Amino acid sequence: MKLNKATRFALFAVLELANSPERHLSATEIANKYEISVHHLVKVLHSLVRSRLVTSVRGAGGGYRFIGNKKRTTLLDIAEVFEDIRQPPVIPEEGDDTEIGIALSQIMLEIDDIAIATLNSISIDTFLKTMHYYQEDIPQPTI
Amino acid sequence: MSKKEPHIIHQTETISPEHKFIIRDAIAADLPEIIKLDSQNTGIKKEDYWSDAFERYGNSYDGFFHVAENDSCFCGYILGEVRAWEFGSPPCGWIFALGVHNDAREMGVGSGLFESVCEHFREAGIDKVRTMLARNDNLNMSFFRSQGMRSGPFIQLEKNVTN
């Protein structure tokens, strides 16, 4: 699974805003921190406002603020604002109809299933509370 | 098999005084409530399984079988054990089962039960806890994630052997 650019920007924005609930952050502040395009981020933020995950306040001291439920909103919920992860569009590719092509597709679906279950199990609250665990190395099996 | 005397492990006050609960070793009298809760959560009543589990984990030193209760009302259970070298894994704590009553959700009962078993694992010199879940079990997967658990270095595989 590869998340598209808008999804990735949305995850940065929502997690950043939810991590500073007392502050309004501008698109420029978020874009500068993650070194991403402000123009593209503004479009993403508009989609998040329409989805009622984020609100925007105009004027001095204004900006964006997370208004979703941190315990109920999962990473998958955010991703699904921008792409249909559970049922991505089927784009036929060469070799798909062959015996090996069909088996390869099944393996890719298996990987996607695990990715979807993972994204759906991590709420914004859990992500922010546990992200420090992800800075450790994953131990290797001894087999 | 060596028997152990049940005792209170934790007395925990969570979000408000009325949500104060204790965590203690399971006793035989808890089994009907455990079987009922598991049956509600999984849709399958497994009396023999839970009787065996109590004999193996609750009534001996082989594992940890804890329950949470609030004013003598049953709130939930957890079952765990230290296992070593299966699948090449060094000794680690396993959580086999966890259940929290619907009316006791979001009061810290699950976290309290999880921490009670982790404390036993730490006392046994264990620094890793593992569990296994159905991929579509979002409720339990979200709970264990919220406790800081993540994918480990093992992956479960299976095949149909009947054809």
mmCIF file of C-alpha atoms in Angstrom:
data_model
loop_
_atom_site.group_PDB
_atom_site.id
_atom_site.type_symbol
_atom_site.label_atom_id
_atom_site.label_comp_id
_atom_site.label_asym_id
_atom_site.label_seq_id
_atom_site.Cartn_x
_atom_site.Cartn_y
_atom_site.Cartn_z
ATOM 1 C CA MET A 1 0.000 0.000 0.000
ATOM 2 C CA LYS A 2 1.223 3.464 -0.848
ATOM 3 C CA LEU A 3 -0.729 6.426 0.488
ATOM 4 C CA ASN A 4 -1.229 9.240 -1.984
ATOM 5 C CA LYS A 5 0.310 12.650 -1.386
ATOM 6 C CA ALA A 6 -2.943 14.300 -0.231
ATOM 7 C CA THR A 7 -3.482 11.568 2.382
ATOM 8 C CA ARG A 8 0.054 11.958 3.653
ATOM 9 C CA PHE A 9 -0.349 15.760 3.906
ATOM 10 C CA ALA A 10 -3.698 15.303 5.681
ATOM 11 C CA LEU A 11 -2.152 12.944 8.243
ATOM 12 C CA PHE A 12 0.637 15.453 8.925
ATOM 13 C CA ALA A 13 -1.875 18.280 9.304
ATOM 14 C CA VAL A 14 -4.440 16.469 11.460
ATOM 15 C CA LEU A 15 -1.837 14.941 13.767
ATOM 16 C CA GLU A 16 -0.011 18.257 14.112
ATOM 17 C CA LEU A 17 -3.245 20.144 14.872
ATOM 18 C CA ALA A 18 -4.546 17.470 17.281
ATOM 19 C CA ASN A 19 -1.220 17.541 19.088
ATOM 20 C CA SER A 20 -1.603 21.288 19.753
ATOM 21 C CA PRO A 21 -5.339 21.613 20.445
ATOM 22 C CA GLU A 22 -4.934 24.950 22.198
ATOM 23 C CA ARG A 23 -3.317 26.617 19.169
ATOM 24 C CA HIS A 24 -4.493 27.663 15.735
ATOM 25 C CA LEU A 25 -1.851 26.788 13.159
ATOM 26 C CA SER A 26 -1.613 28.329 9.707
ATOM 27 C CA ALA A 27 -1.116 26.257 6.571
ATOM 28 C CA THR A 28 2.284 27.923 6.159
ATOM 29 C CA GLU A 29 3.415 26.870 9.643
ATOM 30 C CA ILE A 30 2.452 23.246 8.986
ATOM 31 C CA ALA A 31 3.884 23.242 5.452
ATOM 32 C CA ASN A 32 7.188 24.695 6.657
ATOM 33 C CA LYS A 33 7.553 22.097 9.408
ATOM 34 C CA TYR A 34 6.994 19.161 7.030
ATOM 35 C CA GLU A 35 8.667 20.832 4.029
ATOM 36 C CA ILE A 36 5.624 20.341 1.825
ATOM 37 C CA SER A 37 3.802 22.543 -0.680
ATOM 38 C CA VAL A 38 1.611 25.196 1.021
ATOM 39 C CA HIS A 39 -0.593 25.374 -2.055
ATOM 40 C CA HIS A 40 -1.314 21.634 -1.980
ATOM 41 C CA LEU A 41 -1.730 21.632 1.814
ATOM 42 C CA VAL A 42 -4.374 24.399 1.660
ATOM 43 C CA LYS A 43 -6.456 22.236 -0.698
ATOM 44 C CA VAL A 44 -6.071 19.292 1.678
ATOM 45 C CA LEU A 45 -7.104 21.444 4.654
ATOM 46 C CA HIS A 46 -10.223 22.584 2.803
ATOM 47 C CA SER A 47 -11.217 18.932 2.372
ATOM 48 C CA LEU A 48 -10.602 18.321 6.078
ATOM 49 C CA VAL A 49 -12.793 21.338 6.945
ATOM 50 C CA ARG A 50 -15.594 19.947 4.739
ATOM 51 C CA SER A 51 -15.218 16.591 6.549
ATOM 52 C CA ARG A 52 -15.598 18.387 9.905
ATOM 53 C CA LEU A 53 -12.250 17.160 11.165
ATOM 54 C CA VAL A 54 -10.731 20.644 11.133
ATOM 55 C CA THR A 55 -12.065 24.158 11.441
ATOM 56 C CA SER A 56 -10.539 27.391 10.201
ATOM 57 C CA VAL A 57 -10.564 30.761 11.916
ATOM 58 C CA ARG A 58 -9.898 33.902 9.895
ATOM 59 C CA GLY A 59 -7.969 36.973 10.949
ATOM 60 C CA ALA A 60 -5.032 37.711 13.222
ATOM 61 C CA GLY A 61 -4.246 34.705 15.427
ATOM 62 C CA GLY A 62 -6.409 32.597 13.154
ATOM 63 C CA GLY A 63 -5.544 29.379 11.426
ATOM 64 C CA TYR A 64 -6.688 25.790 11.589
ATOM 65 C CA ARG A 65 -7.721 23.702 14.588
ATOM 66 C CA PHE A 66 -8.628 20.015 14.963
ATOM 67 C CA ILE A 67 -12.289 19.579 15.982
ATOM 68 C CA GLY A 68 -12.765 15.827 15.503
ATOM 69 C CA ASN A 69 -12.935 13.254 18.286
ATOM 70 C CA LYS A 70 -9.335 12.208 18.951
ATOM 71 C CA LYS A 71 -10.378 8.878 20.476
ATOM 72 C CA ARG A 72 -12.812 7.979 17.720
ATOM 73 C CA THR A 73 -11.024 9.232 14.596
ATOM 74 C CA THR A 74 -8.594 6.700 13.161
ATOM 75 C CA LEU A 75 -5.790 7.089 10.640
ATOM 76 C CA LEU A 76 -8.007 5.194 8.195
ATOM 77 C CA ASP A 77 -10.835 7.737 8.654
ATOM 78 C CA ILE A 78 -8.466 10.516 7.598
ATOM 79 C CA ALA A 79 -7.067 8.557 4.659
ATOM 80 C CA GLU A 80 -10.572 7.766 3.421
ATOM 81 C CA VAL A 81 -11.315 11.466 2.978
ATOM 82 C CA PHE A 82 -8.814 11.383 0.111
ATOM 83 C CA GLU A 83 -8.796 7.857 -1.296
ATOM 84 C CA ASP A 84 -10.876 4.713 -1.315
ATOM 85 C CA ILE A 85 -8.427 2.509 0.532
ATOM 86 C CA ARG A 86 -10.843 -0.354 1.233
ATOM 87 C CA GLN A 87 -11.852 -0.695 -2.393
ATOM 88 C CA PRO A 88 -9.262 1.021 -4.552
ATOM 89 C CA PRO A 89 -10.116 1.425 -8.234
ATOM 90 C CA VAL A 90 -9.054 -1.620 -10.219
ATOM 91 C CA ILE A 91 -6.653 -0.565 -12.970
ATOM 92 C CA PRO A 92 -5.974 -3.551 -15.219
ATOM 93 C CA GLU A 93 -2.282 -4.209 -15.789
ATOM 94 C CA GLU A 94 -0.364 -6.513 -18.106
ATOM 95 C CA GLY A 95 -0.244 -10.108 -16.931
ATOM 96 C CA ASP A 96 -3.169 -9.742 -14.485
ATOM 97 C CA ASP A 97 -5.103 -12.592 -16.118
ATOM 98 C CA THR A 98 -2.265 -15.105 -15.984
ATOM 99 C CA GLU A 99 -1.967 -17.765 -13.273
ATOM 100 C CA ILE A 100 1.021 -15.957 -11.731
ATOM 101 C CA GLY A 101 -0.621 -12.546 -12.128
ATOM 102 C CA ILE A 102 -3.739 -13.715 -10.264
ATOM 103 C CA ALA A 103 -1.656 -15.220 -7.426
ATOM 104 C CA LEU A 104 0.436 -12.041 -7.173
ATOM 105 C CA SER A 105 -2.757 -9.971 -6.925
ATOM 106 C CA GLN A 106 -3.950 -12.158 -4.038
ATOM 107 C CA ILE A 107 -0.673 -11.567 -2.171
ATOM 108 C CA MET A 108 -0.993 -7.812 -2.683
ATOM 109 C CA LEU A 109 -4.572 -7.963 -1.336
ATOM 110 C CA GLU A 110 -3.276 -9.858 1.727
ATOM 111 C CA ILE A 111 -0.763 -7.065 2.379
ATOM 112 C CA ASP A 112 -3.439 -4.390 1.872
ATOM 113 C CA ASP A 113 -5.777 -6.158 4.329
ATOM 114 C CA ILE A 114 -3.135 -5.991 7.050
ATOM 115 C CA ALA A 115 -2.413 -2.330 6.255
ATOM 116 C CA ILE A 116 -6.122 -1.419 6.425
ATOM 117 C CA ALA A 117 -6.603 -3.252 9.747
ATOM 118 C CA THR A 118 -3.571 -1.426 11.135
ATOM 119 C CA LEU A 119 -4.710 2.038 10.012
ATOM 120 C CA ASN A 120 -8.206 1.337 11.350
ATOM 121 C CA SER A 121 -6.888 0.321 14.786
ATOM 122 C CA ILE A 122 -4.899 3.487 15.478
ATOM 123 C CA SER A 123 -6.861 6.510 16.688
ATOM 124 C CA ILE A 124 -5.405 10.018 16.676
ATOM 125 C CA ASP A 125 -5.215 9.808 20.463
ATOM 126 C CA THR A 126 -3.396 6.464 20.398
ATOM 127 C CA PHE A 127 -1.008 7.703 17.700
ATOM 128 C CA LEU A 128 -0.032 10.804 19.653
ATOM 129 C CA LYS A 129 0.341 8.903 22.937
ATOM 130 C CA THR A 130 2.385 6.044 21.501
ATOM 131 C CA MET A 131 4.406 7.569 18.666
ATOM 132 C CA HIS A 132 7.570 7.479 20.763
ATOM 133 C CA TYR A 133 7.468 3.663 20.599
ATOM 134 C CA TYR A 134 7.981 3.903 16.859
ATOM 135 C CA GLN A 135 11.375 5.483 17.344
ATOM 136 C CA GLU A 136 12.705 2.165 18.677
ATOM 137 C CA ASP A 137 13.972 -0.564 16.356
ATOM 138 C CA ILE A 138 11.661 -3.525 15.808
ATOM 139 C CA PRO A 139 13.464 -6.611 17.224
ATOM 140 C CA GLN A 140 14.257 -9.406 14.786
ATOM 141 C CA PRO A 141 13.046 -12.996 15.331
ATOM 142 C CA THR A 142 15.659 -15.489 16.431
ATOM 143 C CA ILE A 143 14.612 -18.287 14.023
ATOM 144 C CA MET B 1 0.117 -28.726 40.277
ATOM 145 C CA SER B 2 0.798 -26.107 42.944
ATOM 146 C CA LYS B 3 -2.221 -24.108 44.102
ATOM 147 C CA LYS B 4 -2.188 -20.431 44.973
ATOM 148 C CA GLU B 5 -4.299 -18.349 47.297
ATOM 149 C CA PRO B 6 -6.332 -15.681 45.446
ATOM 150 C CA HIS B 7 -5.574 -12.114 46.498
ATOM 151 C CA ILE B 8 -6.318 -8.514 45.558
ATOM 152 C CA ILE B 9 -3.688 -7.230 43.144
ATOM 153 C CA HIS B 10 -4.754 -3.623 42.593
ATOM 154 C CA GLN B 11 -7.234 -1.170 43.939
ATOM 155 C CA THR B 12 -7.670 1.466 41.266
ATOM 156 C CA GLU B 13 -9.643 4.691 41.242
ATOM 157 C CA THR B 14 -10.224 5.858 37.713
ATOM 158 C CA ILE B 15 -12.203 8.736 36.243
ATOM 159 C CA SER B 16 -14.543 9.221 39.208
ATOM 160 C CA PRO B 17 -15.115 7.713 42.677
ATOM 161 C CA GLU B 18 -18.032 5.610 41.441
ATOM 162 C CA HIS B 19 -15.686 4.011 38.925
ATOM 163 C CA LYS B 20 -13.314 2.692 41.557
ATOM 164 C CA PHE B 21 -12.570 -0.972 40.899
ATOM 165 C CA ILE B 22 -10.306 -3.666 42.216
ATOM 166 C CA ILE B 23 -8.272 -6.197 40.291
ATOM 167 C CA ARG B 24 -7.784 -9.564 41.952
ATOM 168 C CA ASP B 25 -6.952 -13.148 41.116
ATOM 169 C CA ALA B 26 -9.876 -14.993 39.546
ATOM 170 C CA ILE B 27 -11.714 -17.518 41.695
ATOM 171 C CA ALA B 28 -13.939 -20.417 40.609
ATOM 172 C CA ALA B 29 -17.067 -18.399 41.444
ATOM 173 C CA ASP B 30 -16.096 -15.882 38.690
ATOM 174 C CA LEU B 31 -16.354 -18.486 35.938
ATOM 175 C CA PRO B 32 -20.094 -18.068 35.155
ATOM 176 C CA GLU B 33 -19.611 -14.287 34.632
ATOM 177 C CA ILE B 34 -16.452 -14.835 32.569
ATOM 178 C CA ILE B 35 -18.162 -17.444 30.392
ATOM 179 C CA LYS B 36 -21.173 -15.147 29.950
ATOM 180 C CA LEU B 37 -19.063 -12.120 28.975
ATOM 181 C CA ASP B 38 -16.890 -14.128 26.585
ATOM 182 C CA SER B 39 -20.028 -15.610 25.063
ATOM 183 C CA GLN B 40 -21.491 -12.107 24.547
ATOM 184 C CA ASN B 41 -18.257 -10.891 22.933
ATOM 185 C CA THR B 42 -17.535 -13.904 20.721
ATOM 186 C CA GLY B 43 -20.953 -15.469 20.198
ATOM 187 C CA ILE B 44 -19.693 -18.876 21.400
ATOM 188 C CA LYS B 45 -20.232 -20.354 24.869
ATOM 189 C CA LYS B 46 -17.075 -22.258 25.907
ATOM 190 C CA GLU B 47 -17.629 -23.696 29.399
ATOM 191 C CA ASP B 48 -15.005 -26.456 29.094
ATOM 192 C CA TYR B 49 -12.384 -24.068 27.752
ATOM 193 C CA TRP B 50 -12.827 -21.642 30.645
ATOM 194 C CA SER B 51 -12.885 -24.398 33.283
ATOM 195 C CA ASP B 52 -9.608 -25.744 31.880
ATOM 196 C CA ALA B 53 -8.168 -22.211 31.672
ATOM 197 C CA PHE B 54 -9.055 -21.584 35.309
ATOM 198 C CA GLU B 55 -7.427 -24.847 36.444
ATOM 199 C CA ARG B 56 -4.314 -24.121 34.409
ATOM 200 C CA TYR B 57 -3.861 -20.376 34.966
ATOM 201 C CA GLY B 58 -6.135 -19.258 37.769
ATOM 202 C CA ASN B 59 -5.585 -22.051 40.212
ATOM 203 C CA SER B 60 -1.840 -22.455 39.840
ATOM 204 C CA TYR B 61 1.374 -20.490 39.356
ATOM 205 C CA ASP B 62 1.527 -21.288 35.635
ATOM 206 C CA GLY B 63 -0.119 -18.097 34.527
ATOM 207 C CA PHE B 64 -2.160 -15.053 35.465
ATOM 208 C CA PHE B 65 -5.936 -14.972 35.487
ATOM 209 C CA HIS B 66 -7.217 -11.669 36.866
ATOM 210 C CA VAL B 67 -10.663 -10.153 37.149
ATOM 211 C CA ALA B 68 -11.820 -6.579 37.764
ATOM 212 C CA GLU B 69 -14.822 -5.785 39.915
ATOM 213 C CA ASN B 70 -16.628 -2.649 40.980
ATOM 214 C CA ASP B 71 -18.644 -2.895 44.230
ATOM 215 C CA SER B 72 -18.581 -6.683 43.906
ATOM 216 C CA CYS B 73 -19.918 -6.419 40.324
ATOM 217 C CA PHE B 74 -17.848 -8.269 37.735
ATOM 218 C CA CYS B 75 -16.332 -5.863 35.139
ATOM 219 C CA GLY B 76 -13.829 -7.920 33.141
ATOM 220 C CA TYR B 77 -11.037 -10.472 32.982
ATOM 221 C CA ILE B 78 -7.582 -11.047 31.537
ATOM 222 C CA LEU B 79 -5.595 -14.212 31.014
ATOM 223 C CA GLY B 80 -1.843 -14.400 30.484
ATOM 224 C CA GLU B 81 1.212 -16.600 30.802
ATOM 225 C CA VAL B 82 4.980 -16.527 30.335
ATOM 226 C CA ARG B 83 6.003 -18.757 27.413
ATOM 227 C CA ALA B 84 9.524 -19.482 26.211
ATOM 228 C CA TRP B 85 11.178 -20.573 22.977
ATOM 229 C CA GLU B 86 8.079 -21.487 21.007
ATOM 230 C CA PHE B 87 8.598 -20.288 17.431
ATOM 231 C CA GLY B 88 12.140 -19.354 18.485
ATOM 232 C CA SER B 89 10.880 -16.614 20.795
ATOM 233 C CA PRO B 90 12.863 -15.883 23.970
ATOM 234 C CA PRO B 91 10.725 -15.877 27.147
ATOM 235 C CA CYS B 92 7.906 -13.363 26.840
ATOM 236 C CA GLY B 93 4.490 -12.690 28.322
ATOM 237 C CA TRP B 94 1.442 -13.686 26.311
ATOM 238 C CA ILE B 95 -2.059 -12.317 26.769
ATOM 239 C CA PHE B 96 -4.520 -14.936 25.562
ATOM 240 C CA ALA B 97 -7.819 -13.333 26.411
ATOM 241 C CA LEU B 98 -9.253 -10.032 27.588
ATOM 242 C CA GLY B 99 -12.860 -9.055 28.114
ATOM 243 C CA VAL B 100 -14.500 -5.941 29.553
ATOM 244 C CA HIS B 101 -18.199 -5.738 30.298
ATOM 245 C CA ASN B 102 -20.114 -3.346 28.009
ATOM 246 C CA ASP B 103 -21.239 -1.239 30.993
ATOM 247 C CA ALA B 104 -17.637 -0.889 32.222
ATOM 248 C CA ARG B 105 -16.081 0.306 28.963
ATOM 249 C CA GLU B 106 -13.979 3.502 28.844
ATOM 250 C CA MET B 107 -13.433 3.526 32.614
ATOM 251 C CA GLY B 108 -9.873 2.250 32.553
ATOM 252 C CA VAL B 109 -10.824 -1.358 33.375
ATOM 253 C CA GLY B 110 -9.033 -2.837 30.346
ATOM 254 C CA SER B 111 -5.951 -0.699 30.975
ATOM 255 C CA GLY B 112 -5.973 -1.732 34.644
ATOM 256 C CA LEU B 113 -6.193 -5.426 33.763
ATOM 257 C CA PHE B 114 -3.484 -5.070 31.115
ATOM 258 C CA GLU B 115 -1.175 -3.301 33.554
ATOM 259 C CA SER B 116 -1.824 -5.886 36.290
ATOM 260 C CA VAL B 117 -0.610 -8.693 34.041
ATOM 261 C CA CYS B 118 2.340 -6.629 32.727
ATOM 262 C CA GLU B 119 3.380 -6.021 36.329
ATOM 263 C CA HIS B 120 3.509 -9.792 36.904
ATOM 264 C CA PHE B 121 5.521 -10.226 33.727
ATOM 265 C CA ARG B 122 8.010 -7.586 34.888
ATOM 266 C CA GLU B 123 8.290 -9.272 38.298
ATOM 267 C CA ALA B 124 9.054 -12.522 36.452
ATOM 268 C CA GLY B 125 11.921 -10.771 34.642
ATOM 269 C CA ILE B 126 10.028 -10.519 31.353
ATOM 270 C CA ASP B 127 10.390 -7.359 29.276
ATOM 271 C CA LYS B 128 8.076 -8.133 26.351
ATOM 272 C CA VAL B 129 4.347 -8.786 26.136
ATOM 273 C CA ARG B 130 2.607 -10.227 23.078
ATOM 274 C CA THR B 131 -0.883 -11.107 21.969
ATOM 275 C CA MET B 132 -2.581 -12.313 18.783
ATOM 276 C CA LEU B 133 -5.820 -10.973 17.325
ATOM 277 C CA ALA B 134 -8.165 -11.550 14.462
ATOM 278 C CA ARG B 135 -7.417 -8.951 11.785
ATOM 279 C CA ASN B 136 -11.034 -7.784 11.831
ATOM 280 C CA ASP B 137 -11.213 -7.539 15.648
ATOM 281 C CA ASN B 138 -11.015 -3.752 15.609
ATOM 282 C CA LEU B 139 -12.208 -3.323 19.206
ATOM 283 C CA ASN B 140 -9.401 -5.357 20.757
ATOM 284 C CA MET B 141 -6.823 -4.265 18.184
ATOM 285 C CA SER B 142 -7.562 -0.600 18.990
ATOM 286 C CA PHE B 143 -7.355 -1.330 22.710
ATOM 287 C CA PHE B 144 -3.973 -3.064 22.519
ATOM 288 C CA ARG B 145 -2.679 -0.315 20.220
ATOM 289 C CA SER B 146 -3.768 2.261 22.813
ATOM 290 C CA GLN B 147 -1.592 0.410 25.330
ATOM 291 C CA GLY B 148 1.423 0.977 23.079
ATOM 292 C CA MET B 149 1.457 -2.446 21.408
ATOM 293 C CA ARG B 150 2.396 -2.700 17.729
ATOM 294 C CA SER B 151 3.265 -5.328 15.132
ATOM 295 C CA GLY B 152 6.061 -7.577 16.308
ATOM 296 C CA PRO B 153 8.700 -9.551 14.455
ATOM 297 C CA PHE B 154 6.519 -12.659 13.986
ATOM 298 C CA ILE B 155 3.742 -13.271 11.505
ATOM 299 C CA GLN B 156 1.015 -15.894 11.772
ATOM 300 C CA LEU B 157 0.520 -18.201 8.764
ATOM 301 C CA GLU B 158 -2.084 -20.859 8.043
ATOM 302 C CA LYS B 159 -3.397 -23.209 5.401
ATOM 303 C CA ASN B 160 -6.404 -25.389 4.903
ATOM 304 C CA VAL B 161 -5.403 -29.045 5.438
ATOM 305 C CA THR B 162 -8.695 -30.636 4.469
ATOM 306 C CA ASN B 163 -8.350 -30.551 0.670
#
